[in-house]
Amino acid sequence: MKRKQKRFLQMTLLFTAALIFLPDVGLWSLYKDKHLEKSAEPGEQQTLPLGMGDGQLFTWTDGLKRKDWHDYESIQKDAMRSGKGEHGKPYPLTEEDHDDSAYRENGFNIFVSNNIALERSLPDIRHPNCKHKVYLEKLPNTSIIIPFHNEGWTSLLRTIHSIINRTPDSLIAEIILVDDFSDREHLKEKLEEYMVRFAKVRIVRTKKREGLIRTRLLGASLARGEVLTFLDSHCEVNVNWLPPLLNQIALNHKTIVCPMIDVIDHNHFGYEAQAGDAMRGAFDWEMYYKRIPIPPELQRADPSDPFESPVMAGGLFAVNRKWFWELGGYDPGLEIWGGEQYEISFKVWMCGGGMFDVPCSRVGHIYRKYVPYKVPSGTSLARLFTFGWREDIRPGEPLHTRKFCFDAISHSSPVTLYDCHGMKGNQHWSYRKDKTLFHPVSNSCIDCNPAEKKIFMNRCDPLSETQQWMFEHINMTVLEKFNSKASS
Ligand code: UDP
Ligand code: MN
């Protein structure tokens, strides 16, 4: 190679290296200009290039400083842990551990909870982009409000430990535990003595059983933080869960933000993502909350960015305290459990606010196997599917029955909903003493496939469990008279 050529090659290499590696000259500076100094739209979160953590501050052209809020020390500590249930792994259950008595008091396996460390580690299952996001350097602080009614000892403590270990202390104004008139012994002095070690924890108690909505309201009325964050008493918060929530509220205070709610299995306490992440909140005409896919045109380019949801899931969310009261808080007439998420969601919309789900904020929640506590009858807003029966069958709440009836044309046809005509015929059903629902036109009974959540017609079989239906109040005299009339 000629000398001149060699020198030219050396220069080119040197220049390329400079372009790549030197700060403020190289490609990095171009990247930085493009990404860090663009003006941030409200609600948009910024992504930190790989390896750029360590407390550095970044200024966007909106003039606001942002930083990496990860607590790398606590992340490191979690990574080192080992033992049963660590890293959110399922606890290895034996047959005996499944005994029903383990579930009776809480609706989840308290035996497993008692055998897993209170400070157990969790897997970081966030979208990879979340690891590189930076949030406002100045975030509002929050009161964390946790209502509880007869909560298990270890499940309640694990909630508190996970908050203390995975939340920047400067962001916690206080943690308010609100006892909704529990009668379990461990929730009295023993709890107070335990919590002395946490300077920020306060315990307050209702004077009678209020239900979760008024219990949350009591906590909110005592709170002093700029933001209110509500959690259930059997949660585990995951890595860096709080800053992305507070960031969204700091950008626009008329915002309610929800973390992604992960599933802590009620049997073995394994930690898993809720099925269907790219889903938003919705509800059907029976007021059942469900999550449905986000239409493609509304999907964000970065799936880890916050996205709007028409209604929120319920118990786990953060809201600016002043704005919560401007909204009127929750309706204090709401009883025990259920429905409150719609009330607050509608008020948010009507008052010009928005509701966001924040994928980079994840909180595990134990979904119970069954509700363990007593709900005074007729007070819960959450009704299950009910059948109004007047020789035809009308699904829905009796007082608000929509005018649809169960209708079947023949034995082979499916049961469908059709406008009620009151003429019996294809809509004529009878409830028999053997607890089957009989349809004379097709000479068959309603059967169901619980796994597929389907109902269909089948040959009547009083011994089949899937054909047994329960009616709450039955006047046997009327029923017998009716059945004898129907069969004659
Ligand atoms: N809770 C309460 N009073 C009640 C019922 C529930 O304070 O009458 C608390 C409960 O301890 C929990 C939260 O409210 O922290 C939500 O209730 P739950 O977990 O039973 O509802 P789910 O999550 O099963 O829908
Ligand atoms: Mn719960």
Short mmCIF file of N, CA and C in Angstrom, two decimals, residues 183-293:
data_model
loop_
_atom_site.label_atom_id
_atom_site.label_comp_id
_atom_site.label_asym_id
_atom_site.label_seq_id
_atom_site.Cartn_x
_atom_site.Cartn_y
_atom_site.Cartn_z
N ASP A 183 -61.94 -7.80 62.84
CA ASP A 183 -62.00 -8.36 64.19
C ASP A 183 -60.87 -9.34 64.47
N ARG A 184 -59.96 -9.55 63.53
CA ARG A 184 -58.87 -10.49 63.79
C ARG A 184 -57.84 -9.87 64.73
N GLU A 185 -57.42 -10.69 65.68
CA GLU A 185 -56.54 -10.22 66.76
C GLU A 185 -55.24 -9.61 66.23
N HIS A 186 -54.64 -10.26 65.21
CA HIS A 186 -53.32 -9.81 64.75
C HIS A 186 -53.35 -8.40 64.14
N LEU A 187 -54.55 -7.89 63.86
CA LEU A 187 -54.63 -6.57 63.22
C LEU A 187 -54.77 -5.44 64.24
N LYS A 188 -54.71 -5.82 65.55
CA LYS A 188 -54.85 -4.79 66.59
C LYS A 188 -53.48 -4.36 67.09
N GLU A 189 -53.19 -4.54 68.42
CA GLU A 189 -51.90 -4.05 68.95
C GLU A 189 -50.70 -4.62 68.20
N LYS A 190 -50.80 -5.90 67.85
CA LYS A 190 -49.67 -6.55 67.20
C LYS A 190 -49.26 -5.78 65.92
N LEU A 191 -50.27 -5.36 65.18
CA LEU A 191 -49.97 -4.61 63.96
C LEU A 191 -49.35 -3.26 64.30
N GLU A 192 -49.91 -2.60 65.31
CA GLU A 192 -49.37 -1.29 65.70
C GLU A 192 -47.92 -1.41 66.14
N GLU A 193 -47.64 -2.45 66.93
CA GLU A 193 -46.26 -2.66 67.39
C GLU A 193 -45.32 -2.92 66.23
N TYR A 194 -45.78 -3.71 65.28
CA TYR A 194 -44.92 -4.04 64.13
C TYR A 194 -44.59 -2.79 63.31
N MET A 195 -45.60 -1.95 63.13
CA MET A 195 -45.44 -0.82 62.22
C MET A 195 -44.61 0.33 62.81
N VAL A 196 -44.31 0.24 64.08
CA VAL A 196 -43.49 1.28 64.73
C VAL A 196 -42.16 1.45 63.99
N ARG A 197 -41.66 0.35 63.41
CA ARG A 197 -40.37 0.42 62.71
C ARG A 197 -40.42 1.26 61.44
N PHE A 198 -41.61 1.51 60.92
CA PHE A 198 -41.73 2.32 59.71
C PHE A 198 -42.28 3.70 60.07
N ALA A 199 -41.40 4.71 60.04
CA ALA A 199 -41.80 6.04 60.50
C ALA A 199 -42.98 6.59 59.71
N LYS A 200 -43.13 6.16 58.46
CA LYS A 200 -44.16 6.79 57.62
C LYS A 200 -45.52 6.10 57.66
N VAL A 201 -45.58 4.99 58.38
CA VAL A 201 -46.86 4.26 58.39
C VAL A 201 -47.78 4.77 59.49
N ARG A 202 -49.02 5.08 59.13
CA ARG A 202 -50.05 5.45 60.12
C ARG A 202 -51.17 4.42 60.03
N ILE A 203 -51.77 4.12 61.18
CA ILE A 203 -52.91 3.20 61.16
C ILE A 203 -54.14 3.96 61.65
N VAL A 204 -55.20 3.94 60.89
CA VAL A 204 -56.45 4.53 61.35
C VAL A 204 -57.55 3.48 61.20
N ARG A 205 -58.61 3.66 61.96
CA ARG A 205 -59.64 2.61 61.95
C ARG A 205 -61.03 3.22 61.82
N THR A 206 -61.90 2.53 61.09
CA THR A 206 -63.29 3.00 60.99
C THR A 206 -64.02 2.58 62.28
N LYS A 207 -65.13 3.26 62.56
CA LYS A 207 -65.85 2.96 63.81
C LYS A 207 -66.89 1.87 63.64
N LYS A 208 -67.22 1.60 62.37
CA LYS A 208 -68.09 0.46 62.07
C LYS A 208 -67.69 -0.06 60.69
N ARG A 209 -68.21 -1.18 60.31
CA ARG A 209 -67.88 -1.71 58.98
C ARG A 209 -68.42 -0.77 57.92
N GLU A 210 -67.53 -0.22 57.11
CA GLU A 210 -67.94 0.79 56.13
C GLU A 210 -67.92 0.28 54.69
N GLY A 211 -67.18 -0.79 54.43
CA GLY A 211 -67.01 -1.20 53.03
C GLY A 211 -65.83 -0.46 52.45
N LEU A 212 -65.31 -0.96 51.34
CA LEU A 212 -64.02 -0.45 50.89
C LEU A 212 -64.06 0.98 50.39
N ILE A 213 -65.20 1.46 49.90
CA ILE A 213 -65.24 2.80 49.32
C ILE A 213 -65.16 3.87 50.41
N ARG A 214 -65.99 3.73 51.43
CA ARG A 214 -65.92 4.72 52.52
C ARG A 214 -64.62 4.57 53.30
N THR A 215 -64.05 3.35 53.31
CA THR A 215 -62.77 3.16 53.98
C THR A 215 -61.66 3.90 53.22
N ARG A 216 -61.66 3.79 51.90
CA ARG A 216 -60.70 4.55 51.11
C ARG A 216 -60.91 6.05 51.32
N LEU A 217 -62.18 6.45 51.37
CA LEU A 217 -62.49 7.89 51.56
C LEU A 217 -61.94 8.40 52.88
N LEU A 218 -62.06 7.58 53.93
CA LEU A 218 -61.53 8.00 55.23
C LEU A 218 -60.02 8.22 55.11
N GLY A 219 -59.32 7.28 54.48
CA GLY A 219 -57.88 7.43 54.27
C GLY A 219 -57.57 8.69 53.50
N ALA A 220 -58.35 8.93 52.43
CA ALA A 220 -58.10 10.11 51.59
C ALA A 220 -58.33 11.40 52.36
N SER A 221 -59.32 11.39 53.25
CA SER A 221 -59.63 12.63 53.98
C SER A 221 -58.52 12.98 54.98
N LEU A 222 -57.74 11.99 55.39
CA LEU A 222 -56.66 12.26 56.35
C LEU A 222 -55.33 12.51 55.65
N ALA A 223 -55.28 12.23 54.35
CA ALA A 223 -54.00 12.24 53.63
C ALA A 223 -53.45 13.65 53.44
N ARG A 224 -52.12 13.76 53.49
CA ARG A 224 -51.46 15.05 53.34
C ARG A 224 -50.58 15.13 52.10
N GLY A 225 -50.35 14.03 51.44
CA GLY A 225 -49.50 14.03 50.25
C GLY A 225 -50.15 14.77 49.09
N GLU A 226 -49.33 15.13 48.09
CA GLU A 226 -49.88 15.85 46.93
C GLU A 226 -50.72 14.92 46.05
N VAL A 227 -50.36 13.65 46.08
CA VAL A 227 -51.08 12.66 45.26
C VAL A 227 -51.61 11.59 46.21
N LEU A 228 -52.76 11.01 45.86
CA LEU A 228 -53.28 9.86 46.61
C LEU A 228 -53.03 8.61 45.76
N THR A 229 -52.42 7.61 46.38
CA THR A 229 -52.23 6.34 45.67
C THR A 229 -52.94 5.25 46.45
N PHE A 230 -53.90 4.60 45.81
CA PHE A 230 -54.67 3.56 46.50
C PHE A 230 -54.18 2.18 46.10
N LEU A 231 -53.97 1.33 47.10
CA LEU A 231 -53.59 -0.06 46.83
C LEU A 231 -54.47 -0.97 47.67
N ASP A 232 -54.55 -2.25 47.28
CA ASP A 232 -55.22 -3.25 48.12
C ASP A 232 -54.24 -3.75 49.17
N SER A 233 -54.77 -4.46 50.16
CA SER A 233 -53.94 -4.90 51.28
C SER A 233 -53.22 -6.22 51.01
N HIS A 234 -53.26 -6.71 49.76
CA HIS A 234 -52.54 -7.95 49.41
C HIS A 234 -51.90 -7.76 48.04
N CYS A 235 -50.95 -6.82 48.01
CA CYS A 235 -50.26 -6.49 46.76
C CYS A 235 -48.76 -6.64 46.95
N GLU A 236 -48.03 -6.69 45.86
CA GLU A 236 -46.57 -6.54 45.90
C GLU A 236 -46.22 -5.60 44.75
N VAL A 237 -45.61 -4.46 45.10
CA VAL A 237 -45.26 -3.51 44.04
C VAL A 237 -43.95 -3.96 43.41
N ASN A 238 -43.83 -3.70 42.12
CA ASN A 238 -42.66 -4.18 41.39
C ASN A 238 -41.68 -3.03 41.13
N VAL A 239 -40.57 -3.33 40.49
CA VAL A 239 -39.45 -2.40 40.35
C VAL A 239 -39.89 -1.05 39.75
N ASN A 240 -39.49 0.04 40.39
CA ASN A 240 -39.71 1.40 39.90
C ASN A 240 -41.18 1.69 39.55
N TRP A 241 -42.09 1.17 40.36
CA TRP A 241 -43.52 1.25 40.02
C TRP A 241 -44.10 2.65 40.15
N LEU A 242 -43.58 3.45 41.10
CA LEU A 242 -44.25 4.72 41.41
C LEU A 242 -43.87 5.90 40.50
N PRO A 243 -42.57 6.13 40.18
CA PRO A 243 -42.24 7.31 39.38
C PRO A 243 -43.04 7.46 38.08
N PRO A 244 -43.26 6.36 37.30
CA PRO A 244 -44.03 6.57 36.08
C PRO A 244 -45.47 7.01 36.33
N LEU A 245 -46.04 6.63 37.47
CA LEU A 245 -47.42 7.06 37.79
C LEU A 245 -47.41 8.55 38.13
N LEU A 246 -46.49 8.94 39.02
CA LEU A 246 -46.45 10.33 39.46
C LEU A 246 -46.07 11.26 38.30
N ASN A 247 -45.22 10.76 37.40
CA ASN A 247 -44.79 11.56 36.26
C ASN A 247 -45.99 11.99 35.41
N GLN A 248 -46.89 11.04 35.18
CA GLN A 248 -48.06 11.31 34.35
C GLN A 248 -48.96 12.36 35.00
N ILE A 249 -49.07 12.31 36.31
CA ILE A 249 -49.89 13.28 37.04
C ILE A 249 -49.19 14.63 37.07
N ALA A 250 -47.85 14.61 37.17
CA ALA A 250 -47.10 15.87 37.19
C ALA A 250 -47.26 16.60 35.85
N LEU A 251 -47.36 15.85 34.76
CA LEU A 251 -47.49 16.48 33.44
C LEU A 251 -48.89 17.06 33.24
N ASN A 252 -49.89 16.43 33.83
CA ASN A 252 -51.26 16.94 33.75
C ASN A 252 -52.01 16.46 34.98
N HIS A 253 -52.36 17.41 35.85
CA HIS A 253 -52.91 16.98 37.14
C HIS A 253 -54.32 16.40 37.03
N LYS A 254 -54.99 16.64 35.87
CA LYS A 254 -56.34 16.06 35.73
C LYS A 254 -56.25 14.65 35.14
N THR A 255 -55.52 13.83 35.84
CA THR A 255 -55.24 12.50 35.31
C THR A 255 -55.39 11.47 36.42
N ILE A 256 -56.04 10.37 36.10
CA ILE A 256 -55.99 9.22 37.00
C ILE A 256 -55.12 8.18 36.33
N VAL A 257 -54.15 7.66 37.06
CA VAL A 257 -53.25 6.68 36.45
C VAL A 257 -53.33 5.35 37.16
N CYS A 258 -53.25 4.29 36.38
CA CYS A 258 -53.32 2.94 36.94
C CYS A 258 -52.08 2.16 36.54
N PRO A 259 -51.54 1.40 37.48
CA PRO A 259 -50.45 0.49 37.10
C PRO A 259 -51.03 -0.69 36.36
N MET A 260 -50.18 -1.48 35.71
CA MET A 260 -50.64 -2.75 35.16
C MET A 260 -50.77 -3.68 36.37
N ILE A 261 -51.88 -4.37 36.45
CA ILE A 261 -52.08 -5.23 37.61
C ILE A 261 -51.68 -6.65 37.25
N ASP A 262 -50.60 -7.12 37.88
CA ASP A 262 -50.14 -8.49 37.64
C ASP A 262 -50.86 -9.44 38.58
N VAL A 263 -50.74 -10.72 38.26
CA VAL A 263 -51.47 -11.73 39.03
C VAL A 263 -50.53 -12.47 39.98
N ILE A 264 -50.84 -12.41 41.27
CA ILE A 264 -50.18 -13.29 42.23
C ILE A 264 -51.15 -14.44 42.45
N ASP A 265 -50.73 -15.64 42.08
CA ASP A 265 -51.62 -16.80 42.11
C ASP A 265 -52.10 -17.10 43.53
N HIS A 266 -53.41 -17.34 43.69
CA HIS A 266 -53.93 -17.54 45.05
C HIS A 266 -53.57 -18.91 45.62
N ASN A 267 -53.05 -19.80 44.79
CA ASN A 267 -52.60 -21.10 45.31
C ASN A 267 -51.12 -21.05 45.68
N HIS A 268 -50.27 -20.78 44.68
CA HIS A 268 -48.82 -20.93 44.92
C HIS A 268 -48.06 -19.61 44.95
N PHE A 269 -48.74 -18.48 44.78
CA PHE A 269 -48.12 -17.16 44.85
C PHE A 269 -47.11 -16.87 43.75
N GLY A 270 -47.16 -17.65 42.66
CA GLY A 270 -46.34 -17.32 41.49
C GLY A 270 -46.78 -15.96 40.95
N TYR A 271 -45.82 -15.17 40.44
CA TYR A 271 -46.10 -13.81 39.95
C TYR A 271 -46.11 -13.82 38.43
N GLU A 272 -47.22 -13.40 37.83
CA GLU A 272 -47.33 -13.44 36.38
C GLU A 272 -48.04 -12.22 35.83
N ALA A 273 -47.75 -11.90 34.56
CA ALA A 273 -48.45 -10.78 33.92
C ALA A 273 -49.90 -11.18 33.70
N GLN A 274 -50.77 -10.19 33.78
CA GLN A 274 -52.17 -10.41 33.45
C GLN A 274 -52.26 -10.69 31.95
N ALA A 275 -53.09 -11.64 31.54
CA ALA A 275 -53.18 -11.94 30.12
C ALA A 275 -53.63 -10.69 29.34
N GLY A 276 -53.03 -10.48 28.18
CA GLY A 276 -53.48 -9.40 27.31
C GLY A 276 -53.09 -8.02 27.80
N ASP A 277 -51.83 -7.68 27.63
CA ASP A 277 -51.35 -6.38 28.11
C ASP A 277 -51.84 -5.20 27.29
N ALA A 278 -51.86 -5.36 25.96
CA ALA A 278 -52.25 -4.21 25.13
C ALA A 278 -53.77 -4.10 25.07
N MET A 279 -54.36 -4.03 26.24
CA MET A 279 -55.81 -3.99 26.34
C MET A 279 -56.20 -2.74 27.12
N ARG A 280 -57.39 -2.22 26.85
CA ARG A 280 -57.84 -1.10 27.66
C ARG A 280 -59.13 -1.47 28.38
N GLY A 281 -59.45 -0.69 29.39
CA GLY A 281 -60.60 -0.99 30.22
C GLY A 281 -61.92 -0.69 29.51
N ALA A 282 -62.92 -1.51 29.77
CA ALA A 282 -64.25 -1.30 29.19
C ALA A 282 -65.26 -1.97 30.10
N PHE A 283 -66.54 -1.86 29.74
CA PHE A 283 -67.54 -2.59 30.53
C PHE A 283 -68.70 -2.95 29.62
N ASP A 284 -69.44 -3.97 30.00
CA ASP A 284 -70.58 -4.37 29.17
C ASP A 284 -71.87 -3.86 29.80
N TRP A 285 -72.98 -4.21 29.21
CA TRP A 285 -74.25 -3.65 29.68
C TRP A 285 -74.71 -4.24 31.01
N GLU A 286 -74.03 -5.27 31.45
CA GLU A 286 -74.33 -5.76 32.80
C GLU A 286 -73.38 -5.12 33.80
N MET A 287 -72.63 -4.13 33.34
CA MET A 287 -71.66 -3.40 34.16
C MET A 287 -70.49 -4.27 34.60
N TYR A 288 -70.17 -5.28 33.82
CA TYR A 288 -68.98 -6.07 34.13
C TYR A 288 -67.77 -5.41 33.50
N TYR A 289 -66.74 -5.24 34.30
CA TYR A 289 -65.50 -4.67 33.80
C TYR A 289 -64.79 -5.71 32.95
N LYS A 290 -64.27 -5.30 31.80
CA LYS A 290 -63.46 -6.22 31.00
C LYS A 290 -62.38 -5.44 30.28
N ARG A 291 -61.40 -6.16 29.78
CA ARG A 291 -60.36 -5.50 29.01
C ARG A 291 -60.47 -5.95 27.56
N ILE A 292 -60.48 -4.97 26.65
CA ILE A 292 -60.61 -5.31 25.24
C ILE A 292 -59.42 -4.72 24.48
N PRO A 293 -59.07 -5.31 23.31
CA PRO A 293 -57.86 -4.87 22.59
C PRO A 293 -57.94 -3.39 22.19
#
